[in-house]
Amino acid sequence: MNTNPKKLLAKALSKKTLGILGGGQLGKMIGMAASRLGIKVIIFDPKEDSPAFQIADKYYISSFEDKEKTKVFARECDAVTYEFENVPLECLIYISKFSKTYPGIFPLKISQDRVLEKNFIHKLNINVADFSVVKSKKDIKNFLIKKSNKVLLKKVKQGYDGKGQKKIDLRNLKNLKISFKNNNFIAEKIILFKKEISVIVIRDKQGRLISYKPSENNHREGILIESNYPAKIEKKIEFKAKSIAKKIAKELNIVGVLAVEMFITRNNEIIVNEIAPRPHNSGHWTMDVCNISQFDALVRVIFDLPINSIKYYHKCKMINILGENYEQFFHSLEKAKHKIHIYGKNKIKPKRKMGHVNIID
Ligand code: AMP
């Protein structure tokens, strides 16, 4: 009989299955991290051409609302995680009857609704941008008059990569065409930040917290263009940013990873913009810089594998390959220090994330 604990663990892992809700690039990279440890991967997504299907042991093409399919899927998995916040909450609650779910139901509930998210963070005494729920143009006008002469109008739910966001001032408000019937919106004060950073935090089942060092991010029209590690910020801001991210992860009871996006203002105030209870685009540099990437970390937490410390081997500039700058891929093919990650999406479209390159130094 084989009683070597290490061999037993390897054997046990090969019998484990991770289910992932969402078959985009994040689902794919989580799946690849699991697969590298010998864990089987099942992906669940309504879209036939989901890139994560390419690396899955099995996949389901089905609506998240289909209870029969989600039940069959959940029963086949030892654990289920999600790659994006827009998985319907009811779907995850239903799945939790048949399988363990990570990083949790509560973090999904909070992160998929901007109002719940901002109120939750504000209650922890952490700064968020001043905002108000708006139900009419008159509400927006009042906010503009009282709080800020320019605001961002954001959808409360289903917004990502700058989608569902508009810059509004008193002049363009008249011409604004949106339906307040079908969607809820917030008006949010525009922050004149000097830098945008993000912090990825890992929280394990024992509640132990480890934070990656912050990265510095550049966005264009709400879409992440590049992330730089390390962020060029003072030590005390780095410390504060990491403490904020850890506090949010703890209070959300995350078991997995959490990304926290923040603004740093000219007087060094930190304002939290958004959270995501999953690996994040601004943490892709960890794949080629660290001993344990954000994807590896999530899998290790779920399957009780140790994370002793995070090591950093390089500086890095992560560039997103969007449909409109696909040329970057061909350019990077010629460069030794460019680590290319292409997601395998079937159509190249402007503003669509097609892949990324980690340029290590
Ligand atoms: P979000 O979808 O809320 O993460 O916003 C995407 C990007 O839009 C952010 O990363 C910022 O670059 C920008 N942005 C969002 N909210 C604000 C704000 N209140 N003030 C200034 N810029 C913002």
CSV table of C-alpha atoms and ligand atoms in Angstrom, one decimal:
chain,number,residue,atom,x,y,z
A,1,MET,CA,0.0,0.0,0.0
A,2,ASN,CA,1.3,3.5,-0.9
A,3,THR,CA,1.3,5.6,2.3
A,4,ASN,CA,3.5,8.4,1.0
A,5,PRO,CA,1.4,11.5,1.8
A,6,LYS,CA,2.8,13.5,-1.2
A,7,LYS,CA,2.0,10.7,-3.6
A,8,LEU,CA,-1.5,10.3,-2.1
A,9,LEU,CA,-2.1,14.1,-2.6
A,10,ALA,CA,-1.1,13.9,-6.2
A,11,LYS,CA,-3.4,11.0,-6.7
A,12,ALA,CA,-6.2,12.8,-4.9
A,13,LEU,CA,-5.8,15.9,-7.0
A,14,SER,CA,-6.2,13.9,-10.2
A,15,LYS,CA,-9.6,12.8,-8.9
A,16,LYS,CA,-10.8,16.3,-8.2
A,17,THR,CA,-12.9,18.4,-10.6
A,18,LEU,CA,-13.2,22.2,-10.7
A,19,GLY,CA,-16.3,23.7,-12.2
A,20,ILE,CA,-16.1,27.2,-13.7
A,21,LEU,CA,-19.1,29.4,-14.4
A,22,GLY,CA,-18.1,31.5,-17.4
A,23,GLY,CA,-16.0,30.4,-20.4
A,24,GLY,CA,-14.1,33.6,-21.2
A,25,GLN,CA,-10.4,34.2,-20.9
A,26,LEU,CA,-10.5,34.3,-17.1
A,27,GLY,CA,-12.3,30.9,-17.0
A,28,LYS,CA,-9.7,29.6,-19.4
A,29,MET,CA,-6.7,30.8,-17.4
A,30,ILE,CA,-8.3,29.5,-14.1
A,31,GLY,CA,-8.9,26.2,-15.9
A,32,MET,CA,-5.3,26.0,-17.2
A,33,ALA,CA,-3.9,26.6,-13.6
A,34,ALA,CA,-6.1,23.8,-12.3
A,35,SER,CA,-5.2,21.5,-15.2
A,36,ARG,CA,-1.4,22.1,-14.5
A,37,LEU,CA,-2.0,20.5,-11.0
A,38,GLY,CA,-3.8,17.5,-12.5
A,39,ILE,CA,-7.3,18.7,-11.6
A,40,LYS,CA,-10.1,18.2,-14.1
A,41,VAL,CA,-12.0,21.2,-15.4
A,42,ILE,CA,-15.6,21.6,-16.4
A,43,ILE,CA,-16.7,24.9,-18.0
A,44,PHE,CA,-20.3,26.1,-18.0
A,45,ASP,CA,-21.3,29.0,-20.4
A,46,PRO,CA,-24.2,29.8,-22.7
A,47,LYS,CA,-22.0,30.8,-25.6
A,48,GLU,CA,-21.0,28.0,-28.0
A,49,ASP,CA,-17.7,29.6,-28.9
A,50,SER,CA,-16.4,30.2,-25.4
A,51,PRO,CA,-12.6,30.2,-25.4
A,52,ALA,CA,-12.4,28.2,-22.1
A,53,PHE,CA,-14.0,25.2,-23.8
A,54,GLN,CA,-10.7,24.7,-25.6
A,55,ILE,CA,-8.9,23.6,-22.5
A,56,ALA,CA,-11.8,21.9,-20.6
A,57,ASP,CA,-12.1,18.2,-19.9
A,58,LYS,CA,-15.8,18.8,-20.4
A,59,TYR,CA,-18.2,21.7,-21.0
A,60,TYR,CA,-21.8,22.6,-20.9
A,61,ILE,CA,-23.4,25.1,-23.3
A,62,SER,CA,-26.4,26.2,-21.4
A,63,SER,CA,-28.1,29.2,-19.9
A,64,PHE,CA,-27.2,29.9,-16.3
A,65,GLU,CA,-31.0,29.8,-15.6
A,66,ASP,CA,-31.3,26.1,-16.7
A,67,LYS,CA,-31.7,24.3,-13.3
A,68,GLU,CA,-31.4,20.8,-14.7
A,69,LYS,CA,-28.1,21.5,-16.5
A,70,THR,CA,-26.7,23.5,-13.6
A,71,LYS,CA,-27.6,20.6,-11.2
A,72,VAL,CA,-25.9,18.0,-13.4
A,73,PHE,CA,-22.8,20.2,-13.7
A,74,ALA,CA,-22.6,21.0,-10.0
A,75,ARG,CA,-22.9,17.4,-9.0
A,76,GLU,CA,-19.9,16.5,-11.2
A,77,CYS,CA,-17.7,19.1,-9.5
A,78,ASP,CA,-15.9,19.1,-6.1
A,79,ALA,CA,-15.9,22.9,-6.2
A,80,VAL,CA,-17.4,25.6,-8.4
A,81,THR,CA,-16.0,29.1,-9.0
A,82,TYR,CA,-17.1,31.9,-11.3
A,83,GLU,CA,-15.0,34.0,-13.7
A,84,PHE,CA,-17.2,37.1,-13.7
A,85,GLU,CA,-19.7,39.0,-11.6
A,86,ASN,CA,-22.6,38.8,-13.9
A,87,VAL,CA,-23.4,35.2,-13.2
A,88,PRO,CA,-27.0,35.3,-11.8
A,89,LEU,CA,-27.0,35.1,-8.0
A,90,GLU,CA,-29.8,32.6,-8.0
A,91,CYS,CA,-27.7,30.3,-10.2
A,92,LEU,CA,-24.8,30.3,-7.7
A,93,ILE,CA,-27.2,29.8,-4.7
A,94,TYR,CA,-28.8,26.8,-6.5
A,95,ILE,CA,-25.4,25.3,-7.3
A,96,SER,CA,-24.3,25.7,-3.7
A,97,LYS,CA,-26.9,23.0,-2.8
A,98,PHE,CA,-24.9,20.4,-4.8
A,99,SER,CA,-21.3,21.6,-4.7
A,100,LYS,CA,-18.9,23.9,-2.7
A,101,THR,CA,-18.8,27.4,-4.2
A,102,TYR,CA,-15.9,29.9,-4.1
A,103,PRO,CA,-15.1,32.6,-3.4
A,104,GLY,CA,-18.6,32.7,-2.0
A,105,ILE,CA,-22.2,33.8,-2.6
A,106,PHE,CA,-22.0,37.0,-0.6
A,107,PRO,CA,-19.1,38.5,-2.6
A,108,LEU,CA,-21.0,37.8,-5.8
A,109,LYS,CA,-24.1,39.6,-4.5
A,110,ILE,CA,-22.1,42.7,-3.4
A,111,SER,CA,-19.9,42.9,-6.5
A,112,GLN,CA,-22.6,42.6,-9.0
A,113,ASP,CA,-24.5,45.7,-7.8
A,114,ARG,CA,-22.7,49.1,-7.7
A,115,VAL,CA,-24.9,50.5,-5.0
A,116,LEU,CA,-24.5,47.5,-2.7
A,117,GLU,CA,-20.8,47.5,-3.4
A,118,LYS,CA,-20.2,51.2,-2.7
A,119,ASN,CA,-22.4,51.2,0.5
A,120,PHE,CA,-20.5,48.1,1.7
A,121,ILE,CA,-17.1,49.6,1.2
A,122,HIS,CA,-18.2,53.0,2.7
A,123,LYS,CA,-19.5,51.2,5.8
A,124,LEU,CA,-15.9,49.9,6.3
A,125,ASN,CA,-14.7,53.5,6.5
A,126,ILE,CA,-13.0,53.2,3.2
A,127,ASN,CA,-13.5,56.1,0.7
A,128,VAL,CA,-15.6,55.6,-2.4
A,129,ALA,CA,-16.5,58.3,-5.0
A,130,ASP,CA,-19.5,60.4,-4.0
A,131,PHE,CA,-22.5,59.0,-5.9
A,132,SER,CA,-26.3,59.0,-6.0
A,133,VAL,CA,-28.9,56.7,-7.4
A,134,VAL,CA,-30.6,58.6,-10.2
A,135,LYS,CA,-34.0,57.8,-11.6
A,136,SER,CA,-34.5,60.7,-14.0
A,137,LYS,CA,-32.7,63.5,-15.8
A,138,LYS,CA,-33.8,65.8,-13.0
A,139,ASP,CA,-32.0,63.6,-10.4
A,140,ILE,CA,-28.8,63.9,-12.5
A,141,LYS,CA,-29.2,67.6,-12.8
A,142,ASN,CA,-29.6,67.9,-9.0
A,143,PHE,CA,-26.5,65.9,-8.5
A,144,LEU,CA,-24.6,68.0,-11.0
A,145,ILE,CA,-25.7,71.2,-9.3
A,146,LYS,CA,-25.0,70.1,-5.7
A,147,LYS,CA,-21.9,67.8,-6.0
A,148,SER,CA,-19.9,68.0,-9.2
A,149,ASN,CA,-20.1,69.8,-12.5
A,150,LYS,CA,-19.2,66.6,-14.4
A,151,VAL,CA,-20.3,63.1,-13.5
A,152,LEU,CA,-20.1,59.6,-14.7
A,153,LEU,CA,-23.4,57.9,-15.2
A,154,LYS,CA,-23.0,54.2,-14.6
A,155,LYS,CA,-25.3,51.3,-14.8
A,156,VAL,CA,-25.9,49.7,-11.4
A,157,LYS,CA,-25.7,46.2,-12.9
A,158,GLN,CA,-24.1,44.5,-15.8
A,159,GLY,CA,-21.5,47.2,-16.6
A,160,TYR,CA,-17.9,46.2,-17.4
A,161,ASP,CA,-14.9,47.6,-19.4
A,162,GLY,CA,-16.5,51.0,-19.4
A,163,LYS,CA,-19.7,49.7,-20.9
A,164,GLY,CA,-22.9,51.3,-19.6
A,165,GLN,CA,-20.9,54.5,-18.6
A,166,LYS,CA,-21.3,58.0,-19.9
A,167,LYS,CA,-19.7,61.4,-19.0
A,168,ILE,CA,-22.4,63.9,-18.3
A,169,ASP,CA,-22.4,67.6,-17.6
A,170,LEU,CA,-25.1,70.2,-17.6
A,171,ARG,CA,-24.6,70.9,-21.4
A,172,ASN,CA,-24.9,67.4,-22.7
A,173,LEU,CA,-27.6,66.3,-20.2
A,174,LYS,CA,-30.4,67.6,-22.5
A,175,ASN,CA,-29.4,65.3,-25.3
A,176,LEU,CA,-28.9,62.2,-23.1
A,177,LYS,CA,-30.9,59.3,-24.4
A,178,ILE,CA,-31.3,56.5,-21.9
A,179,SER,CA,-34.1,54.4,-20.6
A,180,PHE,CA,-34.6,54.7,-16.8
A,181,LYS,CA,-37.3,52.1,-17.1
A,182,ASN,CA,-35.1,49.2,-18.0
A,183,ASN,CA,-32.0,50.0,-16.0
A,184,ASN,CA,-30.9,51.5,-12.8
A,185,PHE,CA,-28.2,54.1,-12.8
A,186,ILE,CA,-25.9,56.0,-10.5
A,187,ALA,CA,-24.4,59.4,-11.0
A,188,GLU,CA,-20.8,59.4,-9.7
A,189,LYS,CA,-18.5,62.2,-9.1
A,190,ILE,CA,-15.5,62.2,-11.5
A,191,ILE,CA,-12.3,61.8,-9.5
A,192,LEU,CA,-9.2,63.8,-10.6
A,193,PHE,CA,-6.8,61.0,-9.7
A,194,LYS,CA,-3.1,61.1,-10.2
A,195,LYS,CA,-2.8,57.3,-10.5
A,196,GLU,CA,-5.0,54.2,-10.7
A,197,ILE,CA,-3.7,51.1,-9.0
A,198,SER,CA,-5.1,47.7,-8.1
A,199,VAL,CA,-4.4,45.1,-5.4
A,200,ILE,CA,-5.1,41.4,-5.7
A,201,VAL,CA,-5.6,39.7,-2.3
A,202,ILE,CA,-5.7,36.0,-1.6
A,203,ARG,CA,-7.7,34.7,1.4
A,204,ASP,CA,-7.6,31.1,2.3
A,205,LYS,CA,-10.1,28.8,4.2
A,206,GLN,CA,-8.4,29.6,7.5
A,207,GLY,CA,-8.9,33.4,6.8
A,208,ARG,CA,-5.2,33.9,6.2
A,209,LEU,CA,-4.6,36.9,3.9
A,210,ILE,CA,-1.8,37.5,1.4
A,211,SER,CA,-1.7,40.5,-0.8
A,212,TYR,CA,0.2,40.8,-4.1
A,213,LYS,CA,2.0,44.1,-4.5
A,214,PRO,CA,0.0,46.8,-6.2
A,215,SER,CA,0.2,47.4,-10.0
A,216,GLU,CA,-0.4,50.7,-11.7
A,217,ASN,CA,-3.0,50.7,-14.4
A,218,ASN,CA,-3.9,52.8,-17.4
A,219,HIS,CA,-7.4,52.8,-18.9
A,220,ARG,CA,-8.7,54.2,-22.1
A,221,GLU,CA,-12.5,54.8,-22.4
A,222,GLY,CA,-12.9,52.6,-19.3
A,223,ILE,CA,-10.9,49.7,-20.7
A,224,LEU,CA,-7.7,48.6,-19.2
A,225,ILE,CA,-4.8,49.2,-21.7
A,226,GLU,CA,-1.8,48.4,-19.5
A,227,SER,CA,-0.8,47.4,-16.0
A,228,ASN,CA,2.7,48.0,-14.6
A,229,TYR,CA,4.4,46.1,-11.9
A,230,PRO,CA,5.7,47.5,-9.6
A,231,ALA,CA,3.4,50.5,-9.1
A,232,LYS,CA,5.5,53.7,-8.7
A,233,ILE,CA,4.0,54.7,-5.3
A,234,GLU,CA,5.3,55.6,-1.9
A,235,LYS,CA,5.8,52.7,0.6
A,236,LYS,CA,3.1,54.1,2.9
A,237,ILE,CA,0.5,54.3,0.1
A,238,GLU,CA,1.4,50.7,-0.9
A,239,PHE,CA,0.9,49.6,2.7
A,240,LYS,CA,-2.4,51.5,3.0
A,241,ALA,CA,-3.7,50.1,-0.3
A,242,LYS,CA,-2.8,46.5,0.7
A,243,SER,CA,-4.5,47.0,4.1
A,244,ILE,CA,-7.7,48.3,2.4
A,245,ALA,CA,-7.8,45.4,0.0
A,246,LYS,CA,-7.3,42.9,2.9
A,247,LYS,CA,-10.0,44.5,5.0
A,248,ILE,CA,-12.5,44.2,2.1
A,249,ALA,CA,-11.6,40.6,1.5
A,250,LYS,CA,-12.0,39.8,5.1
A,251,GLU,CA,-15.3,41.5,5.5
A,252,LEU,CA,-16.6,39.9,2.3
A,253,ASN,CA,-15.5,36.5,3.7
A,254,ILE,CA,-13.7,35.8,0.4
A,255,VAL,CA,-12.3,32.3,0.0
A,256,GLY,CA,-10.2,32.7,-3.1
A,257,VAL,CA,-9.0,35.9,-4.6
A,258,LEU,CA,-10.3,39.5,-4.7
A,259,ALA,CA,-9.2,42.4,-6.9
A,260,VAL,CA,-9.6,45.9,-5.6
A,261,GLU,CA,-9.3,48.9,-8.0
A,262,MET,CA,-8.3,52.2,-6.5
A,263,PHE,CA,-7.7,55.8,-7.4
A,264,ILE,CA,-4.9,57.8,-5.7
A,265,THR,CA,-5.7,61.5,-5.6
A,266,ARG,CA,-3.3,64.4,-5.7
A,267,ASN,CA,-3.3,64.6,-1.9
A,268,ASN,CA,-2.6,60.9,-1.6
A,269,GLU,CA,-6.1,59.8,-0.6
A,270,ILE,CA,-7.1,56.3,-1.7
A,271,ILE,CA,-10.6,55.9,-3.2
A,272,VAL,CA,-11.9,52.5,-4.0
A,273,ASN,CA,-13.5,52.4,-7.4
A,274,GLU,CA,-14.5,48.7,-7.9
A,275,ILE,CA,-14.0,45.2,-6.6
A,276,ALA,CA,-14.0,41.9,-8.3
A,277,PRO,CA,-14.1,38.6,-6.4
A,278,ARG,CA,-12.0,36.7,-9.0
A,279,PRO,CA,-8.7,37.0,-10.8
A,280,HIS,CA,-8.5,40.3,-12.6
A,281,ASN,CA,-7.1,41.7,-15.8
A,282,SER,CA,-4.8,44.0,-13.8
A,283,GLY,CA,-3.3,40.9,-12.2
A,284,HIS,CA,-2.3,39.1,-15.4
A,285,TRP,CA,1.4,40.2,-14.9
A,286,THR,CA,1.5,37.7,-11.9
A,287,MET,CA,1.5,34.9,-14.6
A,288,ASP,CA,5.1,35.7,-15.7
A,289,VAL,CA,6.4,37.6,-12.7
A,290,CYS,CA,5.5,35.5,-9.7
A,291,ASN,CA,6.1,31.9,-8.4
A,292,ILE,CA,2.3,31.7,-7.9
A,293,SER,CA,0.0,33.6,-10.3
A,294,GLN,CA,-3.4,34.9,-9.3
A,295,PHE,CA,-5.0,31.9,-11.1
A,296,ASP,CA,-2.7,29.4,-9.3
A,297,ALA,CA,-3.6,31.1,-6.0
A,298,LEU,CA,-7.3,30.7,-6.5
A,299,VAL,CA,-6.9,27.0,-7.4
A,300,ARG,CA,-4.6,26.4,-4.4
A,301,VAL,CA,-7.0,28.0,-2.0
A,302,ILE,CA,-9.9,26.0,-3.3
A,303,PHE,CA,-8.0,22.7,-3.1
A,304,ASP,CA,-6.2,23.4,0.2
A,305,LEU,CA,-2.8,23.6,-1.3
A,306,PRO,CA,-0.2,25.8,0.5
A,307,ILE,CA,0.7,29.3,-0.5
A,308,ASN,CA,3.8,30.1,1.7
A,309,SER,CA,4.9,33.3,0.1
A,310,ILE,CA,4.7,35.2,-3.1
A,311,LYS,CA,8.0,35.8,-4.9
A,312,TYR,CA,8.6,38.4,-7.6
A,313,TYR,CA,11.2,37.7,-10.3
A,314,HIS,CA,10.8,40.5,-12.7
A,315,LYS,CA,9.4,44.0,-13.3
A,316,CYS,CA,6.7,43.9,-15.9
A,317,LYS,CA,4.5,45.9,-18.3
A,318,MET,CA,1.3,44.0,-19.1
A,319,ILE,CA,-0.3,45.2,-22.4
A,320,ASN,CA,-3.8,44.1,-23.4
A,321,ILE,CA,-4.1,43.0,-27.0
A,322,LEU,CA,-7.5,44.5,-28.0
A,323,GLY,CA,-9.0,44.0,-31.4
A,324,GLU,CA,-7.7,47.3,-32.6
A,325,ASN,CA,-4.1,46.7,-31.6
A,326,TYR,CA,-3.8,43.0,-32.7
A,327,GLU,CA,-0.6,44.1,-34.4
A,328,GLN,CA,1.0,43.9,-30.9
A,329,PHE,CA,0.8,40.1,-31.1
A,330,PHE,CA,3.0,40.0,-34.3
A,331,HIS,CA,5.4,42.5,-32.8
A,332,SER,CA,5.7,40.5,-29.6
A,333,LEU,CA,6.4,37.3,-31.5
A,334,GLU,CA,9.8,38.7,-32.4
A,335,LYS,CA,10.7,39.7,-28.9
A,336,ALA,CA,12.4,37.5,-26.3
A,337,LYS,CA,11.0,39.2,-23.2
A,338,HIS,CA,7.4,39.4,-24.4
A,339,LYS,CA,5.4,36.6,-22.9
A,340,ILE,CA,2.3,36.2,-25.1
A,341,HIS,CA,-1.1,35.0,-24.0
A,342,ILE,CA,-3.8,34.7,-26.7
A,343,TYR,CA,-7.3,33.8,-25.6
A,344,GLY,CA,-8.5,32.0,-28.7
A,345,LYS,CA,-11.6,34.1,-29.4
A,346,ASN,CA,-13.0,33.5,-32.8
A,347,LYS,CA,-13.5,37.1,-34.0
A,348,ILE,CA,-11.2,40.0,-33.8
A,349,LYS,CA,-13.3,43.1,-32.8
A,350,PRO,CA,-12.4,46.6,-31.7
A,351,LYS,CA,-12.4,47.0,-27.9
A,352,ARG,CA,-12.5,43.2,-27.4
A,353,LYS,CA,-9.8,41.7,-25.2
A,354,MET,CA,-8.1,39.2,-27.5
A,355,GLY,CA,-5.0,38.5,-25.4
A,356,HIS,CA,-2.2,40.1,-23.4
A,357,VAL,CA,1.5,40.4,-23.4
A,358,ASN,CA,3.7,40.4,-20.3
A,359,ILE,CA,6.9,42.3,-21.1
A,360,ILE,CA,9.3,41.3,-18.4
A,361,ASP,CA,12.4,43.1,-17.4
B,1,AMP,P1,-15.3,51.0,-13.8
B,1,AMP,O1,-16.1,50.3,-14.8
B,1,AMP,O2,-16.1,51.7,-12.8
B,1,AMP,O3,-14.2,50.2,-13.3
B,1,AMP,O4,-14.6,52.2,-14.6
B,1,AMP,C1,-13.6,52.0,-15.6
B,1,AMP,C2,-12.6,53.1,-15.6
B,1,AMP,O5,-13.3,54.3,-15.8
B,1,AMP,C3,-11.8,53.2,-14.3
B,1,AMP,O6,-10.8,52.3,-14.2
B,1,AMP,C4,-11.4,54.7,-14.4
B,1,AMP,O7,-10.3,54.8,-15.3
B,1,AMP,C5,-12.6,55.3,-15.0
B,1,AMP,N1,-13.5,55.8,-14.0
B,1,AMP,C6,-14.5,55.1,-13.4
B,1,AMP,N2,-15.1,55.8,-12.4
B,1,AMP,C7,-14.5,57.0,-12.3
B,1,AMP,C8,-14.6,58.2,-11.5
B,1,AMP,N3,-15.5,58.3,-10.6
B,1,AMP,N4,-13.8,59.2,-11.8
B,1,AMP,C9,-12.8,59.1,-12.7
B,1,AMP,N5,-12.6,58.1,-13.5
B,1,AMP,C10,-13.4,57.0,-13.3
